[in-house]
Amino acid sequence: MRRIWTIGLLVALAMLGKAYTPALAQESQQRNAPLKLTLSTHYPDQMAQVGETVTFDLTVRAPDPQVVHLEMREVPAGWTPTFTGEGRVIESVYVEPDHDGSASLKLEPPKDVAPGSYRFVVVARGNGTETELPIGLTIKDKLPSKLAFDAELPTLKGTPTTTFRYNTTLKNEGDEPLTINLAADAPQGFQVNFSLSGQDVTSFPLNANETKRLTVEVVPPPQTPAGQYQVTVSANGSEAQQQLVLTAEVTGQPDLSVTTPDERLSGQAYAGRVTPFKVVVRNSGSAAARDVKLSASPPSGWSISFQPEQITEIPPGQQVEATANVHPAEQAIAGDYMVTVRAQPGEGASKSMDLRITVLTSTLWGVVGLALIAIAVGAVGVAVVRFGRR
């Protein structure tokens, strides 16, 4: 019984192998089939206006290195075809298997061309073979309305406080004047403004074949997180619409503030003594503040040092505490003084706070002063008593 099963299995495998082998051979033949001479264009059927000369870009592909001759097999009466390459009139193209040949076909209509459909046939002849390419051209009295909307730099980079300004051009490629209405689809909180010749606009006339330069301003909301934000601008005419996608690449920006732990901006210090004050540098921005240097503008004769003098990094949403050692002048008069404390990041704007410091004189000098006054009063009293008797 086992022998019968074994024989059956071998027979089935043999039959399957016979069926699979032709399939593999056919696939291998298809894969190794020689390339053919081909002639193509991206847009073989086009539409043009009466009197317009139309140009078709041609691509020639061949299985081996050869010179391919180009000619016209079918041309409507009165039309003038011309093959060009790199600005010169040509009759053939040299093609290699790994490098496609390219040429242009210019079709110039007769002066009295009438609206309608016209057919052309281009022929490419190589080494013992040829191929043809049919081309269709529809001529109309007037072309449908069409807009072309472009930006010089569609992607700009800046911080959350940057106003992104895009220089764009809008062209009416139709034969009828249009009234253009502008609109924008932007992320929430973004403001988009349009200006034409320095004036804010939302609509304007655009004559046939006229081009106008527009400035599109995109203002992100404060504290916008870092990232790429797309704004779609639409130009809508009565019969033509066109969109332009602009990208605002927002980079993070630190936003510093300087205060004290209890946010009280006043304190006391003694003349001639060093008094420490706690200072808090807070970063509420969207990027880390790096290499933040602390400095102060003290009154004349004072000295102020910080510990630390420079903060390496303050991540977004965090704060760092430092100590300002304030040393009023030895001869400072009692009273209120203003000290400006400043935090300057390596990149970005500096921030500061004004700290009012009330200077007190030492109690020892007060005691000494009272003693001197008492001695002076005593001396005057003794003098009065002594000289009063005389």
Short mmCIF file of C-alpha atoms in Angstrom, two decimals:
data_model
loop_
_atom_site.label_atom_id
_atom_site.label_comp_id
_atom_site.label_asym_id
_atom_site.label_seq_id
_atom_site.Cartn_x
_atom_site.Cartn_y
_atom_site.Cartn_z
CA MET A 1 0.00 0.00 0.00
CA ARG A 2 2.80 2.42 0.88
CA ARG A 3 4.50 1.63 -2.46
CA ILE A 4 1.32 2.54 -4.36
CA TRP A 5 1.12 5.95 -2.55
CA THR A 6 4.79 6.62 -3.33
CA ILE A 7 4.36 5.84 -7.04
CA GLY A 8 1.28 8.09 -7.23
CA LEU A 9 3.10 10.97 -5.59
CA LEU A 10 6.03 10.68 -8.02
CA VAL A 11 3.69 10.66 -11.01
CA ALA A 12 1.89 13.77 -9.74
CA LEU A 13 5.18 15.64 -9.21
CA ALA A 14 6.34 14.71 -12.70
CA MET A 15 3.15 16.04 -14.27
CA LEU A 16 3.37 19.26 -12.24
CA GLY A 17 6.98 19.76 -13.33
CA LYS A 18 6.01 19.41 -17.00
CA ALA A 19 3.28 21.99 -16.56
CA TYR A 20 5.53 24.42 -14.62
CA THR A 21 8.55 24.19 -16.94
CA PRO A 22 6.83 25.76 -20.01
CA ALA A 23 5.51 28.54 -17.81
CA LEU A 24 9.01 29.34 -16.59
CA ALA A 25 10.37 29.18 -20.10
CA GLN A 26 7.67 31.52 -21.38
CA GLU A 27 8.35 34.01 -18.56
CA SER A 28 12.10 33.85 -19.25
CA GLN A 29 11.49 34.48 -22.96
CA GLN A 30 9.32 37.49 -22.16
CA ARG A 31 11.93 38.84 -19.79
CA ASN A 32 14.74 38.38 -22.31
CA ALA A 33 12.74 39.61 -25.31
CA PRO A 34 14.67 42.29 -27.27
CA LEU A 35 13.59 45.89 -26.92
CA LYS A 36 11.86 47.57 -29.83
CA LEU A 37 12.24 50.97 -31.39
CA THR A 38 9.64 53.25 -29.79
CA LEU A 39 8.55 56.86 -30.31
CA SER A 40 6.40 58.64 -27.70
CA THR A 41 5.23 61.97 -26.32
CA HIS A 42 3.60 62.78 -22.99
CA TYR A 43 0.60 64.63 -24.47
CA PRO A 44 -0.25 63.24 -27.94
CA ASP A 45 -3.61 65.07 -28.10
CA GLN A 46 -3.64 68.79 -27.41
CA MET A 47 -5.82 71.85 -27.80
CA ALA A 48 -4.65 75.16 -29.29
CA GLN A 49 -6.01 78.50 -30.39
CA VAL A 50 -6.36 79.64 -33.98
CA GLY A 51 -2.95 80.83 -35.23
CA GLU A 52 -0.97 79.25 -32.39
CA THR A 53 2.17 77.22 -33.10
CA VAL A 54 2.26 74.04 -31.02
CA THR A 55 5.37 72.08 -29.96
CA PHE A 56 5.43 68.38 -28.97
CA ASP A 57 8.33 66.91 -27.01
CA LEU A 58 9.34 63.52 -28.47
CA THR A 59 11.19 60.63 -26.81
CA VAL A 60 12.98 57.97 -28.89
CA ARG A 61 14.03 54.63 -27.40
CA ALA A 62 16.05 51.93 -29.20
CA PRO A 63 17.35 48.41 -28.38
CA ASP A 64 20.91 49.15 -29.54
CA PRO A 65 23.04 52.19 -30.44
CA GLN A 66 21.81 53.64 -33.70
CA VAL A 67 20.79 56.75 -35.63
CA VAL A 68 17.01 57.13 -35.81
CA HIS A 69 15.59 59.21 -38.68
CA LEU A 70 12.47 61.27 -38.10
CA GLU A 71 9.88 62.22 -40.73
CA MET A 72 6.21 62.99 -41.14
CA ARG A 73 3.89 60.47 -42.76
CA GLU A 74 0.67 62.41 -42.44
CA VAL A 75 0.39 66.23 -42.42
CA PRO A 76 -2.79 68.28 -43.02
CA ALA A 77 -2.63 70.66 -45.96
CA GLY A 78 -0.92 73.96 -45.26
CA TRP A 79 0.76 72.90 -41.99
CA THR A 80 4.56 73.17 -41.61
CA PRO A 81 6.25 70.55 -39.37
CA THR A 82 9.80 71.07 -38.11
CA PHE A 83 11.98 68.74 -36.00
CA THR A 84 14.36 70.53 -33.62
CA GLY A 85 16.95 69.54 -31.07
CA GLU A 86 18.81 71.90 -28.75
CA GLY A 87 17.52 74.84 -30.75
CA ARG A 88 18.61 73.53 -34.17
CA VAL A 89 16.63 71.98 -37.01
CA ILE A 90 17.32 68.22 -37.16
CA GLU A 91 16.40 65.14 -39.21
CA SER A 92 17.66 62.34 -36.97
CA VAL A 93 18.51 61.42 -33.37
CA TYR A 94 21.33 59.23 -32.05
CA VAL A 95 20.00 56.80 -29.43
CA GLU A 96 21.68 54.37 -27.02
CA PRO A 97 19.89 51.64 -25.04
CA ASP A 98 20.48 53.31 -21.67
CA HIS A 99 19.93 56.88 -22.91
CA ASP A 100 16.70 57.95 -24.56
CA GLY A 101 16.90 60.31 -27.48
CA SER A 102 14.87 63.50 -27.41
CA ALA A 103 13.61 65.93 -30.02
CA SER A 104 10.82 68.47 -30.51
CA LEU A 105 8.20 68.66 -33.22
CA LYS A 106 6.97 72.15 -34.02
CA LEU A 107 3.67 72.35 -35.92
CA GLU A 108 3.01 75.72 -37.52
CA PRO A 109 -0.54 76.18 -38.86
CA PRO A 110 -1.41 77.96 -42.11
CA LYS A 111 -2.60 81.55 -41.83
CA ASP A 112 -6.14 80.59 -42.81
CA VAL A 113 -6.40 77.59 -40.49
CA ALA A 114 -9.98 76.87 -39.45
CA PRO A 115 -11.17 75.53 -36.10
CA GLY A 116 -11.41 71.75 -36.06
CA SER A 117 -9.52 68.52 -35.43
CA TYR A 118 -6.25 67.75 -37.24
CA ARG A 119 -4.28 64.50 -37.38
CA PHE A 120 -0.53 64.07 -37.76
CA VAL A 121 1.61 60.92 -37.95
CA VAL A 122 5.30 60.95 -37.02
CA VAL A 123 7.59 58.12 -38.19
CA ALA A 124 10.90 57.00 -36.62
CA ARG A 125 13.15 54.72 -38.76
CA GLY A 126 16.04 52.79 -37.24
CA ASN A 127 18.15 49.73 -38.12
CA GLY A 128 15.73 47.81 -40.32
CA THR A 129 12.66 48.80 -38.33
CA GLU A 130 10.29 51.71 -37.92
CA THR A 131 7.53 52.91 -35.63
CA GLU A 132 4.96 55.66 -35.88
CA LEU A 133 3.25 58.04 -33.47
CA PRO A 134 -0.20 59.54 -34.19
CA ILE A 135 -0.79 63.07 -32.90
CA GLY A 136 -4.09 64.87 -32.59
CA LEU A 137 -4.52 68.66 -32.46
CA THR A 138 -7.83 70.46 -31.86
CA ILE A 139 -7.97 74.10 -32.97
CA LYS A 140 -10.51 76.44 -31.36
CA ASP A 141 -11.38 80.11 -31.82
CA LYS A 142 -10.93 80.72 -28.09
CA LEU A 143 -9.26 78.64 -25.45
CA PRO A 144 -11.09 77.91 -22.20
CA SER A 145 -10.21 80.10 -19.25
CA LYS A 146 -7.08 78.96 -17.46
CA LEU A 147 -4.97 80.30 -14.59
CA ALA A 148 -1.32 79.70 -13.78
CA PHE A 149 -0.38 80.27 -10.11
CA ASP A 150 3.27 80.00 -9.03
CA ALA A 151 5.49 81.01 -6.10
CA GLU A 152 9.16 81.95 -6.27
CA LEU A 153 9.84 80.16 -2.96
CA PRO A 154 6.86 78.03 -1.87
CA THR A 155 8.61 77.00 1.38
CA LEU A 156 9.92 79.53 3.89
CA LYS A 157 11.50 79.05 7.31
CA GLY A 158 11.08 81.27 10.37
CA THR A 159 10.18 81.52 14.03
CA PRO A 160 6.68 81.81 15.57
CA THR A 161 7.09 85.62 15.45
CA THR A 162 8.02 85.64 11.74
CA THR A 163 5.69 87.02 9.08
CA PHE A 164 6.13 84.62 6.15
CA ARG A 165 5.99 86.58 2.87
CA TYR A 166 5.62 84.64 -0.38
CA ASN A 167 6.13 86.33 -3.76
CA THR A 168 3.74 84.76 -6.25
CA THR A 169 2.62 85.32 -9.86
CA LEU A 170 -0.88 84.76 -11.22
CA LYS A 171 -1.41 84.63 -14.99
CA ASN A 172 -4.61 84.54 -16.99
CA GLU A 173 -3.79 82.16 -19.84
CA GLY A 174 -7.25 82.43 -21.38
CA ASP A 175 -8.72 84.85 -23.88
CA GLU A 176 -11.30 86.45 -21.61
CA PRO A 177 -10.77 88.89 -18.71
CA LEU A 178 -11.46 87.44 -15.28
CA THR A 179 -12.35 88.78 -11.85
CA ILE A 180 -10.13 86.92 -9.40
CA ASN A 181 -11.30 86.14 -5.87
CA LEU A 182 -8.65 85.04 -3.39
CA ALA A 183 -9.14 82.66 -0.48
CA ALA A 184 -6.89 80.66 1.84
CA ASP A 185 -7.19 77.44 3.80
CA ALA A 186 -4.76 77.73 6.71
CA PRO A 187 -4.21 75.94 10.05
CA GLN A 188 -6.23 77.25 12.97
CA GLY A 189 -4.95 80.56 14.31
CA PHE A 190 -2.91 81.42 11.19
CA GLN A 191 -3.66 84.73 9.49
CA VAL A 192 -3.33 85.08 5.71
CA ASN A 193 -3.27 88.43 3.89
CA PHE A 194 -2.97 89.26 0.19
CA SER A 195 -1.44 92.41 -1.26
CA LEU A 196 -1.13 93.73 -4.81
CA SER A 197 1.20 96.66 -5.48
CA GLY A 198 1.34 97.33 -1.73
CA GLN A 199 -2.45 97.36 -1.28
CA ASP A 200 -4.41 94.71 0.60
CA VAL A 201 -6.78 92.88 -1.74
CA THR A 202 -9.20 89.96 -1.77
CA SER A 203 -10.30 90.36 -5.41
CA PHE A 204 -9.05 92.14 -8.54
CA PRO A 205 -9.47 92.08 -12.35
CA LEU A 206 -7.05 90.10 -14.51
CA ASN A 207 -7.10 90.69 -18.25
CA ALA A 208 -6.50 88.03 -20.89
CA ASN A 209 -2.83 86.92 -21.00
CA GLU A 210 -2.03 89.30 -18.13
CA THR A 211 0.29 88.42 -15.25
CA LYS A 212 0.21 90.06 -11.83
CA ARG A 213 2.53 89.69 -8.84
CA LEU A 214 0.88 88.98 -5.50
CA THR A 215 2.37 88.95 -2.02
CA VAL A 216 0.90 86.39 0.35
CA GLU A 217 1.61 87.03 4.03
CA VAL A 218 1.17 84.21 6.54
CA VAL A 219 1.31 85.06 10.25
CA PRO A 220 1.39 82.11 12.69
CA PRO A 221 -0.14 82.50 16.16
CA PRO A 222 2.25 83.16 19.08
CA GLN A 223 3.85 80.12 20.66
CA THR A 224 3.28 77.98 17.55
CA PRO A 225 5.08 74.65 18.05
CA ALA A 226 7.93 73.86 15.71
CA GLY A 227 6.87 72.05 12.54
CA GLN A 228 5.75 72.45 8.93
CA TYR A 229 2.40 74.11 8.25
CA GLN A 230 0.71 74.18 4.85
CA VAL A 231 -1.47 77.00 3.57
CA THR A 232 -3.54 76.43 0.42
CA VAL A 233 -4.23 79.62 -1.51
CA SER A 234 -7.06 79.58 -4.08
CA ALA A 235 -7.50 81.95 -7.00
CA ASN A 236 -11.04 81.68 -8.36
CA GLY A 237 -12.24 83.23 -11.61
CA SER A 238 -15.65 82.90 -13.21
CA GLU A 239 -14.60 79.85 -15.24
CA ALA A 240 -11.12 79.07 -13.96
CA GLN A 241 -9.68 78.07 -10.63
CA GLN A 242 -6.14 77.41 -9.48
CA GLN A 243 -4.57 76.52 -6.13
CA LEU A 244 -1.12 77.07 -4.72
CA VAL A 245 0.26 75.23 -1.69
CA LEU A 246 2.63 77.24 0.51
CA THR A 247 4.64 75.82 3.40
CA ALA A 248 5.68 77.70 6.55
CA GLU A 249 8.44 75.84 8.37
CA VAL A 250 8.29 77.12 11.94
CA THR A 251 11.42 76.63 14.00
CA GLY A 252 11.32 76.74 17.79
CA GLN A 253 12.12 79.98 19.62
CA PRO A 254 12.92 80.56 23.29
CA ASP A 255 10.91 83.16 25.19
CA LEU A 256 12.61 84.22 28.42
CA SER A 257 11.37 86.13 31.43
CA VAL A 258 13.29 87.22 34.53
CA THR A 259 11.73 87.46 37.97
CA THR A 260 12.19 86.36 41.57
CA PRO A 261 10.87 83.17 43.23
CA ASP A 262 7.99 85.08 44.88
CA GLU A 263 7.79 87.58 41.98
CA ARG A 264 8.50 90.49 44.37
CA LEU A 265 10.71 93.01 42.60
CA SER A 266 12.10 94.71 45.69
CA GLY A 267 14.49 93.93 48.51
CA GLN A 268 16.87 95.37 51.08
CA ALA A 269 20.65 95.55 51.30
CA TYR A 270 23.18 97.19 53.59
CA ALA A 271 25.78 99.61 52.36
CA GLY A 272 29.18 97.95 52.05
CA ARG A 273 27.78 94.45 52.50
CA VAL A 274 27.06 91.63 50.01
CA THR A 275 23.41 90.62 49.97
CA PRO A 276 22.23 87.59 47.92
CA PHE A 277 19.02 87.82 45.87
CA LYS A 278 17.39 84.83 44.18
CA VAL A 279 16.66 85.28 40.46
CA VAL A 280 14.45 82.99 38.33
CA VAL A 281 14.94 82.76 34.55
CA ARG A 282 11.89 81.13 32.94
CA ASN A 283 11.57 79.87 29.34
CA SER A 284 7.98 79.84 28.09
CA GLY A 285 8.97 79.50 24.41
CA SER A 286 8.88 76.55 22.01
CA ALA A 287 12.63 75.85 21.93
CA ALA A 288 15.41 75.53 24.46
CA ALA A 289 17.30 78.68 25.45
CA ARG A 290 21.04 77.98 25.40
CA ASP A 291 24.06 79.79 26.78
CA VAL A 292 21.99 82.30 28.75
CA LYS A 293 24.32 84.94 30.18
CA LEU A 294 23.26 86.87 33.29
CA SER A 295 24.32 90.48 33.77
CA ALA A 296 23.20 93.62 35.63
CA SER A 297 23.30 97.40 35.41
CA PRO A 298 24.02 98.56 38.97
CA PRO A 299 24.32 102.12 40.34
CA SER A 300 27.74 103.78 40.33
CA GLY A 301 30.15 102.25 42.83
CA TRP A 302 28.14 99.02 43.21
CA SER A 303 29.18 95.52 42.15
CA ILE A 304 26.91 92.60 41.27
CA SER A 305 27.97 89.03 40.47
CA PHE A 306 25.91 85.97 39.57
CA GLN A 307 26.12 82.34 40.51
CA PRO A 308 26.11 80.87 37.91
CA GLU A 309 27.05 83.63 35.49
CA GLN A 310 25.87 81.57 32.48
CA ILE A 311 23.12 78.97 32.22
CA THR A 312 23.91 76.21 29.73
CA GLU A 313 20.33 75.38 28.76
CA ILE A 314 16.75 76.09 29.80
CA PRO A 315 14.32 73.63 28.13
CA PRO A 316 10.91 74.88 26.94
CA GLY A 317 8.46 75.31 29.80
CA GLN A 318 11.14 75.14 32.49
CA GLN A 319 13.04 77.59 34.67
CA VAL A 320 16.44 77.89 36.33
CA GLU A 321 17.25 79.68 39.57
CA ALA A 322 20.39 81.78 40.04
CA THR A 323 21.80 84.00 42.77
CA ALA A 324 22.62 87.67 42.32
CA ASN A 325 25.17 88.86 44.88
CA VAL A 326 24.52 92.60 45.32
CA HIS A 327 27.25 94.71 46.95
CA PRO A 328 26.22 98.38 47.45
CA ALA A 329 28.96 100.97 47.69
CA GLU A 330 30.57 101.55 51.08
CA GLN A 331 29.42 105.16 51.12
CA ALA A 332 25.95 104.46 49.72
CA ILE A 333 23.34 106.76 51.21
CA ALA A 334 20.26 105.14 52.66
CA GLY A 335 17.42 105.08 50.13
CA ASP A 336 15.93 103.26 47.13
CA TYR A 337 18.03 102.24 44.13
CA MET A 338 17.10 100.52 40.83
CA VAL A 339 19.12 97.56 39.55
CA THR A 340 18.43 96.05 36.09
CA VAL A 341 19.00 92.30 35.84
CA ARG A 342 19.33 90.94 32.29
CA ALA A 343 19.25 87.44 30.72
CA GLN A 344 20.78 87.18 27.22
CA PRO A 345 20.48 83.82 25.36
CA GLY A 346 23.02 82.77 22.76
CA GLU A 347 20.34 83.21 20.09
CA GLY A 348 17.33 85.41 20.57
CA ALA A 349 16.28 88.57 22.33
CA SER A 350 17.37 89.42 25.86
CA LYS A 351 14.90 89.93 28.69
CA SER A 352 15.33 91.95 31.88
CA MET A 353 13.70 93.00 35.12
CA ASP A 354 14.10 96.10 37.30
CA LEU A 355 14.78 95.32 40.94
CA ARG A 356 14.28 98.05 43.53
CA ILE A 357 16.78 97.76 46.37
CA THR A 358 16.44 99.76 49.57
CA VAL A 359 19.85 100.49 51.07
CA LEU A 360 20.10 100.55 54.87
CA THR A 361 23.05 101.87 56.88
CA SER A 362 24.71 99.64 59.45
CA THR A 363 23.36 99.78 63.10
CA LEU A 364 26.96 99.95 64.35
CA TRP A 365 27.44 103.28 62.64
CA GLY A 366 24.19 104.42 64.21
CA VAL A 367 25.45 103.58 67.70
CA VAL A 368 28.75 105.30 66.98
CA GLY A 369 26.88 108.35 65.74
CA LEU A 370 24.72 108.51 68.87
CA ALA A 371 27.82 108.19 71.06
CA LEU A 372 29.52 111.03 69.23
CA ILE A 373 26.43 113.16 69.64
CA ALA A 374 26.30 112.37 73.38
CA ILE A 375 29.99 113.24 73.77
CA ALA A 376 29.49 116.49 71.91
CA VAL A 377 26.49 117.44 74.06
CA GLY A 378 28.43 116.58 77.24
CA ALA A 379 31.38 118.68 76.16
CA VAL A 380 29.12 121.63 75.48
CA GLY A 381 27.49 121.23 78.90
CA VAL A 382 30.80 121.14 80.74
CA ALA A 383 31.95 124.23 78.87
CA VAL A 384 28.77 126.11 79.76
CA VAL A 385 29.05 125.21 83.42
CA ARG A 386 32.76 126.13 83.64
CA PHE A 387 32.61 129.40 81.74
CA GLY A 388 29.18 130.28 83.20
CA ARG A 389 30.69 130.68 86.71
CA ARG A 390 33.12 133.24 85.48
#
